[in-house]
mmCIF file of C-alpha atoms and ligand atoms in Angstrom:
data_model
loop_
_atom_site.group_PDB
_atom_site.id
_atom_site.type_symbol
_atom_site.label_atom_id
_atom_site.label_comp_id
_atom_site.label_asym_id
_atom_site.label_seq_id
_atom_site.Cartn_x
_atom_site.Cartn_y
_atom_site.Cartn_z
ATOM 1 C CA MET A 139 0.000 0.000 0.000
ATOM 2 C CA ARG A 140 1.233 3.502 -0.764
ATOM 3 C CA LEU A 141 2.330 5.528 2.250
ATOM 4 C CA ASP A 142 -0.117 8.351 1.492
ATOM 5 C CA LYS A 143 -2.990 5.845 1.293
ATOM 6 C CA PHE A 144 -1.876 4.255 4.565
ATOM 7 C CA LEU A 145 -1.903 7.663 6.247
ATOM 8 C CA SER A 146 -5.299 8.486 4.862
ATOM 9 C CA VAL A 147 -7.042 5.190 5.708
ATOM 10 C CA THR A 148 -5.730 5.352 9.255
ATOM 11 C CA GLY A 149 -7.323 8.793 9.573
ATOM 12 C CA THR A 150 -3.880 10.394 10.079
ATOM 13 C CA LEU A 151 -3.434 12.744 7.109
ATOM 14 C CA SER A 152 -5.040 13.440 3.780
ATOM 15 C CA ARG A 153 -2.942 12.703 0.700
ATOM 16 C CA SER A 154 -1.964 16.353 0.247
ATOM 17 C CA GLU A 155 -1.133 16.706 3.950
ATOM 18 C CA ALA A 156 0.992 13.563 3.694
ATOM 19 C CA LYS A 157 2.971 15.095 0.838
ATOM 20 C CA LYS A 158 3.716 18.212 2.894
ATOM 21 C CA ALA A 159 4.565 16.185 6.013
ATOM 22 C CA VAL A 160 7.020 14.055 4.022
ATOM 23 C CA ARG A 161 8.688 17.183 2.641
ATOM 24 C CA LYS A 162 9.135 18.495 6.177
ATOM 25 C CA GLY A 163 10.714 15.200 7.316
ATOM 26 C CA ARG A 164 7.913 14.425 9.778
ATOM 27 C CA ILE A 165 7.380 10.831 8.644
ATOM 28 C CA PHE A 166 9.606 7.817 9.287
ATOM 29 C CA VAL A 167 9.236 4.255 8.034
ATOM 30 C CA ASN A 168 11.207 1.652 9.957
ATOM 31 C CA GLY A 169 13.368 4.355 11.479
ATOM 32 C CA ALA A 170 14.297 6.126 8.227
ATOM 33 C CA SER A 171 12.914 9.477 7.151
ATOM 34 C CA VAL A 172 10.977 9.024 3.924
ATOM 35 C CA ARG A 173 11.442 11.208 0.864
ATOM 36 C CA ALA A 174 8.281 10.531 -1.107
ATOM 37 C CA SER A 175 4.674 10.040 -0.083
ATOM 38 C CA ASP A 176 4.101 7.365 -2.730
ATOM 39 C CA VAL A 177 6.597 4.815 -1.358
ATOM 40 C CA GLU A 178 5.159 1.379 -0.697
ATOM 41 C CA VAL A 179 4.624 0.258 2.899
ATOM 42 C CA ASP A 180 3.453 -3.067 4.255
ATOM 43 C CA PRO A 181 0.739 -2.153 6.798
ATOM 44 C CA ASP A 182 1.256 -5.404 8.701
ATOM 45 C CA THR A 183 5.029 -5.281 9.145
ATOM 46 C CA ASP A 184 6.338 -1.736 8.557
ATOM 47 C CA LYS A 185 6.523 0.760 11.402
ATOM 48 C CA VAL A 186 5.212 4.128 10.296
ATOM 49 C CA VAL A 187 5.852 7.060 12.636
ATOM 50 C CA PHE A 188 4.367 10.536 12.232
ATOM 51 C CA ASP A 189 5.643 13.298 14.537
ATOM 52 C CA GLY A 190 7.060 10.657 16.859
ATOM 53 C CA LYS A 191 3.805 8.673 17.084
ATOM 54 C CA VAL A 192 3.506 5.127 15.757
ATOM 55 C CA ILE A 193 0.518 4.870 13.414
ATOM 56 C CA GLU A 194 -1.425 1.655 14.011
ATOM 57 C CA TYR A 195 -2.984 0.115 10.960
ATOM 58 C CA ARG A 196 -6.544 -1.077 11.354
ATOM 59 C CA ARG A 197 -8.199 -2.659 8.366
ATOM 60 C CA PHE A 198 -11.538 -1.538 9.696
ATOM 61 C CA THR A 199 -12.536 1.128 12.152
ATOM 62 C CA TYR A 200 -14.517 0.315 15.302
ATOM 63 C CA ILE A 201 -15.862 3.061 17.504
ATOM 64 C CA MET A 202 -17.791 3.028 20.759
ATOM 65 C CA LEU A 203 -20.066 6.038 21.090
ATOM 66 C CA ASN A 204 -22.069 7.075 24.125
ATOM 67 C CA LYS A 205 -25.138 8.209 22.225
ATOM 68 C CA PRO A 206 -26.931 11.252 23.599
ATOM 69 C CA GLU A 207 -30.631 11.960 23.115
ATOM 70 C CA GLY A 208 -31.845 13.627 19.963
ATOM 71 C CA TYR A 209 -29.597 11.894 17.426
ATOM 72 C CA VAL A 210 -30.837 9.347 14.910
ATOM 73 C CA SER A 211 -28.983 6.112 14.141
ATOM 74 C CA ALA A 212 -28.394 6.734 10.456
ATOM 75 C CA THR A 213 -25.563 7.761 8.177
ATOM 76 C CA ASP A 214 -27.374 10.840 6.966
ATOM 77 C CA ASP A 215 -30.764 12.394 7.362
ATOM 78 C CA ALA A 216 -32.322 15.408 5.686
ATOM 79 C CA ARG A 217 -33.755 16.869 8.909
ATOM 80 C CA GLU A 218 -32.207 15.191 11.937
ATOM 81 C CA ARG A 219 -28.724 15.106 13.425
ATOM 82 C CA THR A 220 -27.192 11.651 13.079
ATOM 83 C CA VAL A 221 -24.795 9.775 15.352
ATOM 84 C CA LEU A 222 -22.111 10.267 12.685
ATOM 85 C CA ASP A 223 -22.333 14.026 13.244
ATOM 86 C CA LEU A 224 -20.701 13.364 16.620
ATOM 87 C CA LEU A 225 -17.489 12.138 14.986
ATOM 88 C CA PRO A 226 -14.637 14.383 13.813
ATOM 89 C CA ASP A 227 -14.290 15.232 10.134
ATOM 90 C CA GLU A 228 -11.210 13.077 9.602
ATOM 91 C CA LEU A 229 -13.295 9.995 10.420
ATOM 92 C CA ARG A 230 -16.216 11.066 8.295
ATOM 93 C CA LYS A 231 -14.377 10.096 5.126
ATOM 94 C CA PHE A 232 -14.569 6.391 6.021
ATOM 95 C CA ASN A 233 -17.761 4.593 5.159
ATOM 96 C CA LEU A 234 -18.799 4.336 8.772
ATOM 97 C CA PHE A 235 -22.295 3.365 9.811
ATOM 98 C CA PRO A 236 -24.039 2.540 13.078
ATOM 99 C CA CYS A 237 -24.241 -1.187 13.791
ATOM 100 C CA GLY A 238 -27.931 -1.507 14.593
ATOM 101 C CA ARG A 239 -30.329 1.162 15.739
ATOM 102 C CA LEU A 240 -31.139 3.027 18.878
ATOM 103 C CA ASP A 241 -34.213 5.237 18.869
ATOM 104 C CA LYS A 242 -33.761 9.001 18.764
ATOM 105 C CA TYR A 243 -34.316 9.310 22.522
ATOM 106 C CA THR A 244 -32.470 6.134 23.560
ATOM 107 C CA LEU A 245 -29.040 6.718 25.064
ATOM 108 C CA GLY A 246 -25.880 4.757 25.502
ATOM 109 C CA LEU A 247 -23.670 2.234 23.785
ATOM 110 C CA MET A 248 -23.551 2.420 20.041
ATOM 111 C CA LEU A 249 -21.033 0.615 17.872
ATOM 112 C CA ILE A 250 -20.001 2.486 14.738
ATOM 113 C CA THR A 251 -17.886 0.718 12.149
ATOM 114 C CA ASP A 252 -17.128 0.183 8.469
ATOM 115 C CA ASP A 253 -16.866 -3.594 8.903
ATOM 116 C CA GLY A 254 -20.017 -4.710 7.095
ATOM 117 C CA GLU A 255 -19.458 -8.415 7.590
ATOM 118 C CA LEU A 256 -18.981 -8.268 11.351
ATOM 119 C CA SER A 257 -21.861 -5.852 11.703
ATOM 120 C CA HIS A 258 -24.151 -8.124 9.719
ATOM 121 C CA LYS A 259 -23.214 -11.090 11.899
ATOM 122 C CA LEU A 260 -23.648 -9.141 15.132
ATOM 123 C CA LEU A 261 -27.172 -8.210 14.092
ATOM 124 C CA ALA A 262 -28.165 -11.580 12.621
ATOM 125 C CA PRO A 263 -30.860 -13.254 14.784
ATOM 126 C CA LYS A 264 -28.949 -16.557 14.728
ATOM 127 C CA SER A 265 -25.975 -14.898 16.461
ATOM 128 C CA HIS A 266 -28.094 -14.381 19.614
ATOM 129 C CA VAL A 267 -25.998 -11.393 20.647
ATOM 130 C CA GLU A 268 -27.342 -10.009 23.932
ATOM 131 C CA LYS A 269 -28.116 -6.343 24.405
ATOM 132 C CA SER A 270 -28.817 -4.937 27.858
ATOM 133 C CA TYR A 271 -30.680 -1.733 28.588
ATOM 134 C CA ARG A 272 -31.220 0.221 31.773
ATOM 135 C CA PHE A 273 -34.849 1.272 31.759
ATOM 136 C CA LYS A 274 -37.383 3.279 33.688
ATOM 137 C CA SER A 275 -41.064 2.778 33.137
ATOM 138 C CA GLU A 276 -44.165 4.714 34.093
ATOM 139 C CA ALA A 277 -45.610 1.965 36.312
ATOM 140 C CA GLY A 278 -43.994 -0.644 38.505
ATOM 141 C CA VAL A 279 -43.377 -4.070 36.953
ATOM 142 C CA SER A 280 -45.420 -6.729 38.713
ATOM 143 C CA GLU A 281 -44.204 -10.289 39.075
ATOM 144 C CA GLU A 282 -46.748 -11.352 36.481
ATOM 145 C CA ASP A 283 -45.588 -8.730 33.967
ATOM 146 C CA ARG A 284 -41.957 -9.628 34.604
ATOM 147 C CA ASN A 285 -42.778 -13.249 33.756
ATOM 148 C CA ARG A 286 -44.595 -12.206 30.625
ATOM 149 C CA LEU A 287 -41.749 -9.959 29.462
ATOM 150 C CA GLU A 288 -39.252 -12.746 30.120
ATOM 151 C CA THR A 289 -41.249 -15.492 28.436
ATOM 152 C CA GLY A 290 -42.425 -13.487 25.429
ATOM 153 C CA VAL A 291 -45.184 -11.022 24.655
ATOM 154 C CA TYR A 292 -47.027 -10.276 21.427
ATOM 155 C CA ILE A 293 -45.988 -6.915 20.104
ATOM 156 C CA ASP A 294 -48.140 -5.290 17.472
ATOM 157 C CA GLY A 295 -48.194 -7.093 14.205
ATOM 158 C CA GLY A 296 -48.535 -10.368 16.106
ATOM 159 C CA TYR A 297 -44.826 -11.061 16.695
ATOM 160 C CA LEU A 298 -44.040 -13.110 19.817
ATOM 161 C CA THR A 299 -40.816 -11.854 21.390
ATOM 162 C CA LYS A 300 -38.050 -14.299 22.268
ATOM 163 C CA PRO A 301 -37.129 -14.951 25.899
ATOM 164 C CA ALA A 302 -35.656 -11.922 27.677
ATOM 165 C CA ARG A 303 -34.159 -11.324 31.138
ATOM 166 C CA LEU A 304 -35.314 -8.681 33.560
ATOM 167 C CA THR A 305 -33.635 -7.535 36.752
ATOM 168 C CA LEU A 306 -35.694 -5.028 38.694
ATOM 169 C CA ASP A 307 -34.059 -2.554 41.070
ATOM 170 C CA SER A 308 -36.363 -3.960 43.744
ATOM 171 C CA GLU A 309 -39.494 -6.105 43.764
ATOM 172 C CA GLY A 310 -42.240 -4.410 41.749
ATOM 173 C CA ALA A 311 -39.932 -1.498 40.838
ATOM 174 C CA SER A 312 -40.438 0.600 37.732
ATOM 175 C CA SER A 313 -36.734 0.492 36.836
ATOM 176 C CA GLY A 314 -34.058 -2.094 36.206
ATOM 177 C CA VAL A 315 -32.172 -3.801 33.411
ATOM 178 C CA ILE A 316 -33.679 -5.748 30.531
ATOM 179 C CA THR A 317 -31.628 -8.014 28.260
ATOM 180 C CA ILE A 318 -32.866 -9.068 24.843
ATOM 181 C CA ARG A 319 -31.307 -11.079 22.039
ATOM 182 C CA GLU A 320 -33.125 -9.577 19.093
ATOM 183 C CA GLY A 321 -33.715 -6.088 17.800
ATOM 184 C CA LYS A 322 -37.154 -5.434 16.396
ATOM 185 C CA TYR A 323 -38.134 -1.820 15.791
ATOM 186 C CA HIS A 324 -38.920 -0.107 19.145
ATOM 187 C CA GLN A 325 -38.788 -3.569 20.652
ATOM 188 C CA ILE A 326 -38.493 -2.748 24.350
ATOM 189 C CA LYS A 327 -41.016 0.077 24.172
ATOM 190 C CA ARG A 328 -43.471 -2.214 22.435
ATOM 191 C CA MET A 329 -42.824 -5.035 24.911
ATOM 192 C CA PHE A 330 -43.688 -2.737 27.811
ATOM 193 C CA GLU A 331 -46.738 -1.433 25.950
ATOM 194 C CA ALA A 332 -47.879 -5.052 25.661
ATOM 195 C CA THR A 333 -48.005 -5.100 29.474
ATOM 196 C CA SER A 334 -49.908 -1.763 29.551
ATOM 197 C CA ASN A 335 -46.812 0.068 30.764
ATOM 198 C CA LYS A 336 -44.654 2.744 29.157
ATOM 199 C CA ILE A 337 -40.893 3.165 28.886
ATOM 200 C CA THR A 338 -39.765 6.636 30.032
ATOM 201 C CA TYR A 339 -35.973 6.101 29.932
ATOM 202 C CA LEU A 340 -33.830 3.705 27.936
ATOM 203 C CA GLU A 341 -30.054 3.433 27.898
ATOM 204 C CA ARG A 342 -28.079 0.620 26.291
ATOM 205 C CA ILE A 343 -25.367 -0.481 28.677
ATOM 206 C CA SER A 344 -24.002 -3.523 26.842
ATOM 207 C CA PHE A 345 -23.866 -5.015 23.387
ATOM 208 C CA GLY A 346 -22.514 -8.570 23.275
ATOM 209 C CA PRO A 347 -19.127 -8.484 25.025
ATOM 210 C CA LEU A 348 -18.935 -4.663 24.952
ATOM 211 C CA THR A 349 -19.968 -2.639 27.962
ATOM 212 C CA LEU A 350 -20.537 1.084 27.884
ATOM 213 C CA ASP A 351 -17.325 2.821 28.924
ATOM 214 C CA LYS A 352 -18.301 4.927 31.936
ATOM 215 C CA SER A 353 -15.519 7.403 31.216
ATOM 216 C CA LEU A 354 -17.305 8.465 28.019
ATOM 217 C CA SER A 355 -19.709 11.328 28.577
ATOM 218 C CA ARG A 356 -22.794 11.532 26.406
ATOM 219 C CA GLY A 357 -21.732 12.309 22.858
ATOM 220 C CA GLU A 358 -18.151 11.162 23.433
ATOM 221 C CA TRP A 359 -16.525 8.278 21.570
ATOM 222 C CA ARG A 360 -13.364 6.213 21.485
ATOM 223 C CA PHE A 361 -11.837 3.509 19.290
ATOM 224 C CA LEU A 362 -12.418 -0.052 20.476
ATOM 225 C CA THR A 363 -9.352 -1.747 21.944
ATOM 226 C CA PRO A 364 -7.882 -4.754 20.057
ATOM 227 C CA GLU A 365 -9.253 -6.975 22.873
ATOM 228 C CA GLU A 366 -12.767 -5.608 22.398
ATOM 229 C CA ILE A 367 -12.581 -6.168 18.636
ATOM 230 C CA ASP A 368 -11.433 -9.778 19.168
ATOM 231 C CA ALA A 369 -14.230 -10.334 21.685
ATOM 232 C CA LEU A 370 -16.834 -9.102 19.178
ATOM 233 C CA ALA A 371 -15.485 -11.445 16.506
ATOM 234 C CA ALA A 372 -15.513 -14.347 18.981
ATOM 235 C CA ALA A 373 -19.091 -13.542 20.019
ATOM 236 C CA VAL A 374 -20.410 -14.145 16.508
ATOM 237 C CA GLU A 375 -18.048 -16.939 15.497
ATOM 238 C CA LYS A 376 -19.743 -19.712 17.384
ATOM 239 C CA ASN A 377 -23.126 -19.189 15.706
ATOM 240 C CA ASN A 378 -22.057 -18.368 12.141
HETATM 241 N N1 LIG B 1503 -35.844 -0.986 22.122
HETATM 242 C C1 LIG B 1503 -36.454 0.200 21.958
HETATM 243 O O1 LIG B 1503 -37.656 0.312 22.139
HETATM 244 N N2 LIG B 1503 -35.722 1.258 21.585
HETATM 245 C C2 LIG B 1503 -34.383 1.200 21.383
HETATM 246 O O2 LIG B 1503 -33.764 2.209 21.055
HETATM 247 C C3 LIG B 1503 -33.755 -0.042 21.564
HETATM 248 C C4 LIG B 1503 -34.499 -1.121 21.936
#
């Protein structure tokens, strides 16, 4: 791969910036200052350093975002702000997209990536990837409703939801954590509606092996660690 391409796909520098940086002697490959931005580098074995910082090559980009309210889970939208608007411009040039959807007023863990294959597998029903949400509801959840939500309820259209898990903050409480393994449109809201209750707060706190990083404020993001990326791949491997 050409050095300027390497620098651009890693979100480091645009091709024209790379040219200037090379001219100023700011880029080293395997310890030697490079003289042209079109030299070939092997992303897997060569060590590329820009301004003293080693540039890690990632074939795909994986981002954890703490989604705030008011943003839609889309790549672009004529009227609404999208979760991609929360990322810096240098990342916008990748073909990033949100892996799955959170409603406009749902908060919390959102995975954003350009890895279509992994994303597809993570969302495939046969992968059974668990998603947990902290919720608050208008009314308390009775033992009977908890059983119904856990066993399966009919949401409109006649779909019977798959088994879920519910942990209430205390017996009969109106808040707790619900874990589901599927992702129908407005699923949790519709499940609660099926028990004549209403969700008033919803925050995703985990997605498969990922848990929401508490150091991220709403609207903040970070790259996934190599361990988190491996854990995601392992989570889908067994069922695909
Ligand atoms: N279920 C919902 O109702 N909304 C979400 O955003 C996610 C799950």
